[in-house]
Amino acid sequence: MTNDRQERIRNRAHQIWLDEGQPVGQHERHWHQAATDVDGEDAGAAPKAGAKKPAKKAAPKEAKTAKPAAKIAKAAPKAAKPKKSSK
């Protein structure tokens, strides 16, 4: 892999990551998508139409990440009620 190609892939992968709202754990998918885009450009073809689809999916992924946070808040222990005295 040439340094120029690798740099172009890195830049494209970074742009994909930003377009998707900076999701965690998607770096391999972004890298492969960027490599496909760069190879398409080198072959004289425009990037595949699917390259922009992940950006549309960013909103649902953000909604999914918000749900576990809500579950964590709900899972917090409730304050114990004081016991009734037997006086």
Short mmCIF file of C-alpha atoms in Angstrom, two decimals:
data_model
loop_
_atom_site.label_atom_id
_atom_site.label_comp_id
_atom_site.label_asym_id
_atom_site.label_seq_id
_atom_site.Cartn_x
_atom_site.Cartn_y
_atom_site.Cartn_z
CA MET A 1 0.00 0.00 0.00
CA THR A 2 1.48 3.32 -0.97
CA ASN A 3 1.73 6.12 1.55
CA ASP A 4 -0.40 8.41 -0.63
CA ARG A 5 -3.18 5.80 -0.90
CA GLN A 6 -3.04 5.06 2.82
CA GLU A 7 -3.28 8.77 3.64
CA ARG A 8 -6.26 9.18 1.30
CA ILE A 9 -7.98 6.19 2.94
CA ARG A 10 -7.25 7.59 6.40
CA ASN A 11 -8.71 10.97 5.47
CA ARG A 12 -11.80 9.41 3.86
CA ALA A 13 -12.35 7.09 6.86
CA HIS A 14 -12.10 10.08 9.17
CA GLN A 15 -14.68 11.96 7.09
CA ILE A 16 -17.05 8.96 7.19
CA TRP A 17 -16.61 8.80 10.98
CA LEU A 18 -17.44 12.51 11.31
CA ASP A 19 -20.42 12.22 8.96
CA GLU A 20 -21.84 9.41 11.10
CA GLY A 21 -21.60 11.39 14.30
CA GLN A 22 -18.31 9.90 15.58
CA PRO A 23 -19.61 6.46 16.61
CA VAL A 24 -17.37 4.25 18.72
CA GLY A 25 -16.20 0.85 17.47
CA GLN A 26 -16.85 1.38 13.74
CA HIS A 27 -13.27 2.05 12.66
CA GLU A 28 -12.84 -1.15 10.62
CA ARG A 29 -16.07 -0.59 8.69
CA HIS A 30 -15.06 3.03 8.05
CA TRP A 31 -11.60 1.94 6.86
CA HIS A 32 -13.02 -0.66 4.45
CA GLN A 33 -15.61 1.78 3.11
CA ALA A 34 -12.90 4.41 2.62
CA ALA A 35 -10.64 1.91 0.83
CA THR A 36 -13.51 1.04 -1.51
CA ASP A 37 -14.14 4.72 -2.20
CA VAL A 38 -10.46 5.48 -2.88
CA ASP A 39 -10.07 2.43 -5.12
CA GLY A 40 -13.18 3.52 -7.03
CA GLU A 41 -11.71 6.98 -7.50
CA ASP A 42 -8.42 5.48 -8.71
CA ALA A 43 -10.31 3.33 -11.22
CA GLY A 44 -11.95 6.47 -12.61
CA ALA A 45 -15.36 5.71 -11.14
CA ALA A 46 -17.28 7.88 -8.71
CA PRO A 47 -17.54 6.58 -5.14
CA LYS A 48 -20.32 4.07 -4.65
CA ALA A 49 -23.73 5.46 -3.78
CA GLY A 50 -23.67 3.37 -0.59
CA ALA A 51 -20.86 5.51 0.79
CA LYS A 52 -23.32 8.11 2.09
CA LYS A 53 -25.91 5.67 3.46
CA PRO A 54 -24.22 5.22 6.87
CA ALA A 55 -24.61 8.96 7.54
CA LYS A 56 -28.39 8.53 7.32
CA LYS A 57 -28.20 5.70 9.85
CA ALA A 58 -26.35 7.84 12.41
CA ALA A 59 -29.53 9.16 14.04
CA PRO A 60 -30.97 5.72 14.88
CA LYS A 61 -27.60 4.59 16.27
CA GLU A 62 -27.51 7.65 18.51
CA ALA A 63 -31.00 6.81 19.74
CA LYS A 64 -29.84 3.27 20.49
CA THR A 65 -26.89 4.54 22.51
CA ALA A 66 -29.21 6.76 24.53
CA LYS A 67 -31.34 3.80 25.62
CA PRO A 68 -28.65 2.02 27.65
CA ALA A 69 -27.93 5.26 29.47
CA ALA A 70 -31.60 5.47 30.40
CA LYS A 71 -31.52 1.86 31.59
CA ILE A 72 -28.52 2.61 33.77
CA ALA A 73 -30.34 5.51 35.37
CA LYS A 74 -33.38 3.29 36.02
CA ALA A 75 -31.19 0.55 37.41
CA ALA A 76 -29.87 2.78 40.20
CA PRO A 77 -30.78 1.41 43.61
CA LYS A 78 -33.85 2.93 45.17
CA ALA A 79 -33.65 4.47 48.58
CA ALA A 80 -34.75 2.04 51.26
CA LYS A 81 -37.91 2.98 53.09
CA PRO A 82 -37.48 3.33 56.80
CA LYS A 83 -38.75 0.35 58.72
CA LYS A 84 -41.68 0.84 60.99
CA SER A 85 -40.76 0.70 64.60
CA SER A 86 -42.49 -1.87 66.80
CA LYS A 87 -43.06 0.47 69.72
#
